[in-house]
Amino acid sequence: DVKVTQSSRYLVKRTGEKVFLECVQDMDHENMFWYRQDPGLGLRLIYFSYDVKMKEKGDIPEGYSVSREKKERFSLILESASTNQTSMYLCASSYREKLFFGSGTQLSVL
Amino acid sequence: GQQLNQSPQSMFIQEGEDVSMNCTSSSIFNTWLWYKQDPGEGPVLLIALYKAGELTSNGRLTAQFGITRKDSFLNISASIPSDVGIYFCAGSAYSSASKIIFGSGTRLSIRP
């Protein structure tokens, strides 16, 4: 089975802090994704990566950056966290059009 | 841009009832996917559909790819408590996961 592991289930940060969300997948997938999930809005794509050191902006990249130094690891970075970034963050890897998700990180920015 | 409308937003069911939900798109899709998210977990793929008119089952779940290619339906028969969760439809006009669009979800709850 595909396993996508997110390093934290819950995080509480203060406004202005730099925040790192880490994700690791064990299926040698080329593509990895970061989504944000908010009630009533479904899943919205922040960034994705199709190869090491390669990245593409998704639908809502503002306020976020990403890093992919190794194939299995994809990091989401909030350079200066703001309260409107309080959300559930989901990492995924994919085989063709099928996405495999981690358990999510619930981030609260106070 | 492309939009997905998923309905209903939420539903309360009695154990044993059948459940139906659907998604409609503003444009044609080549792939429809249905995911379920349990509380505190990430979404898990239930069913993938690739052809207009296709009907696919996974246990008590049945999904259909609409013949117009702009809609899809998910049915759950004889619901049980573990069916509780959020169901998402997702679709794409391309064969790449980066182009997938998600519906806003249907929250399924059991009526006490």
mmCIF file of N, CA, C and O in Angstrom, chain A residues 9 31 33 35 37 40-43 45 48 88 90 94 96-104, chain B residues 31 33 35 37 40-45 48 50 86 88 94-98 100 102-104:
data_model
loop_
_atom_site.group_PDB
_atom_site.id
_atom_site.type_symbol
_atom_site.label_atom_id
_atom_site.label_comp_id
_atom_site.label_asym_id
_atom_site.label_seq_id
_atom_site.Cartn_x
_atom_site.Cartn_y
_atom_site.Cartn_z
ATOM 1 N N ARG A 9 0.342 16.013 13.121
ATOM 2 C CA ARG A 9 -1.115 15.993 12.978
ATOM 3 C C ARG A 9 -1.718 17.346 13.365
ATOM 4 O O ARG A 9 -2.697 17.779 12.774
ATOM 5 N N ASN A 31 5.285 12.542 -8.746
ATOM 6 C CA ASN A 31 4.515 13.748 -8.435
ATOM 7 C C ASN A 31 4.094 13.806 -6.981
ATOM 8 O O ASN A 31 3.647 12.805 -6.413
ATOM 9 N N PHE A 33 2.093 16.672 -4.037
ATOM 10 C CA PHE A 33 1.165 17.790 -4.006
ATOM 11 C C PHE A 33 0.956 18.282 -2.582
ATOM 12 O O PHE A 33 1.018 17.500 -1.627
ATOM 13 N N TYR A 35 -2.226 20.341 -0.703
ATOM 14 C CA TYR A 35 -3.564 20.884 -0.775
ATOM 15 C C TYR A 35 -3.914 21.545 0.550
ATOM 16 O O TYR A 35 -3.394 21.169 1.606
ATOM 17 N N GLN A 37 -7.455 22.295 2.809
ATOM 18 C CA GLN A 37 -8.858 21.919 2.917
ATOM 19 C C GLN A 37 -9.560 22.826 3.907
ATOM 20 O O GLN A 37 -9.187 22.895 5.085
ATOM 21 N N GLY A 40 -16.520 23.589 3.217
ATOM 22 C CA GLY A 40 -17.327 24.157 2.140
ATOM 23 C C GLY A 40 -16.564 24.520 0.891
ATOM 24 O O GLY A 40 -17.172 24.892 -0.120
ATOM 25 N N LEU A 41 -15.240 24.412 0.931
ATOM 26 C CA LEU A 41 -14.427 24.794 -0.229
ATOM 27 C C LEU A 41 -13.732 23.610 -0.876
ATOM 28 O O LEU A 41 -13.043 23.772 -1.884
ATOM 29 N N GLY A 42 -13.873 22.448 -0.304
ATOM 30 C CA GLY A 42 -13.216 21.282 -0.871
ATOM 31 C C GLY A 42 -11.710 21.358 -0.703
ATOM 32 O O GLY A 42 -11.199 21.975 0.232
ATOM 33 N N LEU A 43 -10.993 20.746 -1.625
ATOM 34 C CA LEU A 43 -9.530 20.724 -1.595
ATOM 35 C C LEU A 43 -9.008 21.659 -2.672
ATOM 36 O O LEU A 43 -9.409 21.572 -3.835
ATOM 37 N N LEU A 45 -5.515 23.215 -4.527
ATOM 38 C CA LEU A 45 -4.116 22.904 -4.763
ATOM 39 C C LEU A 45 -3.247 24.136 -4.521
ATOM 40 O O LEU A 45 -3.463 25.194 -5.118
ATOM 41 N N PHE A 48 2.489 21.877 -6.564
ATOM 42 C CA PHE A 48 2.852 20.493 -6.814
ATOM 43 C C PHE A 48 4.259 20.419 -7.401
ATOM 44 O O PHE A 48 4.822 21.423 -7.867
ATOM 45 N N MET A 88 -6.621 22.909 7.353
ATOM 46 C CA MET A 88 -6.097 21.548 7.257
ATOM 47 C C MET A 88 -5.248 21.467 5.990
ATOM 48 O O MET A 88 -5.714 21.856 4.907
ATOM 49 N N LEU A 90 -3.126 19.014 3.447
ATOM 50 C CA LEU A 90 -3.021 17.624 3.008
ATOM 51 C C LEU A 90 -1.925 17.486 1.969
ATOM 52 O O LEU A 90 -1.901 18.217 0.978
ATOM 53 N N SER A 94 1.050 10.914 -6.360
ATOM 54 C CA SER A 94 0.128 10.381 -7.361
ATOM 55 C C SER A 94 0.785 9.377 -8.281
ATOM 56 O O SER A 94 1.986 9.436 -8.578
ATOM 57 N N ARG A 96 -0.330 8.447 -12.015
ATOM 58 C CA ARG A 96 -1.238 8.968 -13.034
ATOM 59 C C ARG A 96 -2.223 9.941 -12.378
ATOM 60 O O ARG A 96 -1.808 10.871 -11.713
ATOM 61 N N GLU A 97 -3.537 9.705 -12.550
ATOM 62 C CA GLU A 97 -4.497 10.658 -12.010
ATOM 63 C C GLU A 97 -4.944 10.299 -10.589
ATOM 64 O O GLU A 97 -5.739 11.010 -9.980
ATOM 65 N N LYS A 98 -4.419 9.235 -10.036
ATOM 66 C CA LYS A 98 -4.861 8.789 -8.708
ATOM 67 C C LYS A 98 -3.981 9.406 -7.627
ATOM 68 O O LYS A 98 -2.771 9.201 -7.597
ATOM 69 N N LEU A 99 -4.638 10.143 -6.733
ATOM 70 C CA LEU A 99 -3.942 10.793 -5.633
ATOM 71 C C LEU A 99 -4.014 9.925 -4.380
ATOM 72 O O LEU A 99 -5.051 9.345 -4.080
ATOM 73 N N PHE A 100 -2.909 9.874 -3.647
ATOM 74 C CA PHE A 100 -2.838 9.159 -2.375
ATOM 75 C C PHE A 100 -2.446 10.176 -1.311
ATOM 76 O O PHE A 100 -1.383 10.781 -1.394
ATOM 77 N N PHE A 101 -3.313 10.326 -0.321
ATOM 78 C CA PHE A 101 -3.173 11.403 0.649
ATOM 79 C C PHE A 101 -2.573 10.937 1.967
ATOM 80 O O PHE A 101 -2.771 9.789 2.385
ATOM 81 N N GLY A 102 -1.879 11.868 2.622
ATOM 82 C CA GLY A 102 -1.506 11.686 4.011
ATOM 83 C C GLY A 102 -2.686 11.970 4.917
ATOM 84 O O GLY A 102 -3.791 12.307 4.448
ATOM 85 N N SER A 103 -2.463 11.876 6.228
ATOM 86 C CA SER A 103 -3.545 12.056 7.198
ATOM 87 C C SER A 103 -3.865 13.519 7.488
ATOM 88 O O SER A 103 -4.858 13.810 8.151
ATOM 89 N N GLY A 104 -3.016 14.406 7.012
ATOM 90 C CA GLY A 104 -3.290 15.834 7.175
ATOM 91 C C GLY A 104 -2.618 16.442 8.392
ATOM 92 O O GLY A 104 -2.294 15.762 9.368
ATOM 93 N N THR B 31 -12.062 11.955 -16.731
ATOM 94 C CA THR B 31 -11.899 11.093 -15.564
ATOM 95 C C THR B 31 -12.756 11.631 -14.428
ATOM 96 O O THR B 31 -12.766 12.842 -14.187
ATOM 97 N N LEU B 33 -13.452 10.735 -10.238
ATOM 98 C CA LEU B 33 -12.963 9.975 -9.090
ATOM 99 C C LEU B 33 -13.845 10.287 -7.889
ATOM 100 O O LEU B 33 -14.331 11.421 -7.740
ATOM 101 N N TYR B 35 -13.752 10.032 -3.650
ATOM 102 C CA TYR B 35 -12.928 9.832 -2.463
ATOM 103 C C TYR B 35 -13.810 9.886 -1.216
ATOM 104 O O TYR B 35 -14.835 10.568 -1.191
ATOM 105 N N GLN B 37 -13.374 10.684 3.037
ATOM 106 C CA GLN B 37 -12.501 11.140 4.100
ATOM 107 C C GLN B 37 -13.147 10.824 5.447
ATOM 108 O O GLN B 37 -14.212 11.359 5.785
ATOM 109 N N GLY B 40 -10.493 13.016 10.798
ATOM 110 C CA GLY B 40 -9.104 13.002 11.222
ATOM 111 C C GLY B 40 -8.144 12.315 10.271
ATOM 112 O O GLY B 40 -6.969 12.110 10.614
ATOM 113 N N GLU B 41 -8.622 11.988 9.074
ATOM 114 C CA GLU B 41 -7.770 11.297 8.101
ATOM 115 C C GLU B 41 -7.787 12.028 6.766
ATOM 116 O O GLU B 41 -8.600 12.921 6.533
ATOM 117 N N GLY B 42 -6.872 11.627 5.880
ATOM 118 C CA GLY B 42 -6.906 12.161 4.529
ATOM 119 C C GLY B 42 -7.875 11.385 3.657
ATOM 120 O O GLY B 42 -8.282 10.274 4.001
ATOM 121 N N PRO B 43 -8.277 11.955 2.517
ATOM 122 C CA PRO B 43 -9.193 11.258 1.607
ATOM 123 C C PRO B 43 -8.572 9.974 1.056
ATOM 124 O O PRO B 43 -7.366 9.917 0.817
ATOM 125 N N VAL B 44 -9.427 8.991 0.856
ATOM 126 C CA VAL B 44 -9.018 7.708 0.297
ATOM 127 C C VAL B 44 -9.829 7.451 -0.968
ATOM 128 O O VAL B 44 -11.048 7.636 -0.971
ATOM 129 N N LEU B 45 -9.160 7.026 -2.029
ATOM 130 C CA LEU B 45 -9.846 6.776 -3.297
ATOM 131 C C LEU B 45 -10.781 5.577 -3.176
ATOM 132 O O LEU B 45 -10.386 4.500 -2.729
ATOM 133 N N ALA B 48 -12.669 4.951 -9.405
ATOM 134 C CA ALA B 48 -12.200 5.764 -10.524
ATOM 135 C C ALA B 48 -12.977 5.364 -11.773
ATOM 136 O O ALA B 48 -13.195 4.181 -12.027
ATOM 137 N N TYR B 50 -13.488 6.118 -16.106
ATOM 138 C CA TYR B 50 -12.698 6.620 -17.227
ATOM 139 C C TYR B 50 -13.480 6.757 -18.530
ATOM 140 O O TYR B 50 -12.959 7.321 -19.496
ATOM 141 N N ILE B 86 -16.893 12.345 4.906
ATOM 142 C CA ILE B 86 -17.085 13.307 3.815
ATOM 143 C C ILE B 86 -16.701 12.635 2.504
ATOM 144 O O ILE B 86 -15.614 12.062 2.388
ATOM 145 N N PHE B 88 -15.961 13.134 -1.468
ATOM 146 C CA PHE B 88 -15.570 14.127 -2.465
ATOM 147 C C PHE B 88 -15.614 13.514 -3.859
ATOM 148 O O PHE B 88 -15.095 12.418 -4.072
ATOM 149 N N TYR B 94 -7.888 15.930 -18.108
ATOM 150 C CA TYR B 94 -6.570 15.473 -18.507
ATOM 151 C C TYR B 94 -6.215 14.223 -17.720
ATOM 152 O O TYR B 94 -6.880 13.888 -16.752
ATOM 153 N N SER B 95 -5.136 13.569 -18.123
ATOM 154 C CA SER B 95 -4.726 12.350 -17.419
ATOM 155 C C SER B 95 -3.695 12.641 -16.345
ATOM 156 O O SER B 95 -3.015 11.752 -15.877
ATOM 157 N N SER B 96 -3.596 13.886 -15.928
ATOM 158 C CA SER B 96 -2.612 14.257 -14.922
ATOM 159 C C SER B 96 -3.297 14.633 -13.620
ATOM 160 O O SER B 96 -4.291 15.355 -13.607
ATOM 161 N N ALA B 97 -2.725 14.163 -12.501
ATOM 162 C CA ALA B 97 -3.306 14.483 -11.198
ATOM 163 C C ALA B 97 -3.232 15.967 -10.894
ATOM 164 O O ALA B 97 -4.011 16.490 -10.086
ATOM 165 N N SER B 98 -2.307 16.689 -11.526
ATOM 166 C CA SER B 98 -2.179 18.116 -11.244
ATOM 167 C C SER B 98 -3.357 18.924 -11.770
ATOM 168 O O SER B 98 -3.533 20.077 -11.409
ATOM 169 N N ILE B 100 -6.579 17.857 -11.538
ATOM 170 C CA ILE B 100 -7.815 17.395 -10.901
ATOM 171 C C ILE B 100 -8.476 18.529 -10.135
ATOM 172 O O ILE B 100 -7.817 19.317 -9.453
ATOM 173 N N PHE B 102 -11.616 19.289 -7.325
ATOM 174 C CA PHE B 102 -12.435 18.622 -6.322
ATOM 175 C C PHE B 102 -13.744 19.351 -6.098
ATOM 176 O O PHE B 102 -13.806 20.591 -6.143
ATOM 177 N N GLY B 103 -14.808 18.578 -5.840
ATOM 178 C CA GLY B 103 -16.039 19.144 -5.356
ATOM 179 C C GLY B 103 -15.887 19.557 -3.899
ATOM 180 O O GLY B 103 -14.873 19.247 -3.253
ATOM 181 N N SER B 104 -16.892 20.239 -3.381
ATOM 182 C CA SER B 104 -16.807 20.764 -2.015
ATOM 183 C C SER B 104 -17.154 19.721 -0.956
ATOM 184 O O SER B 104 -17.002 19.973 0.234
#
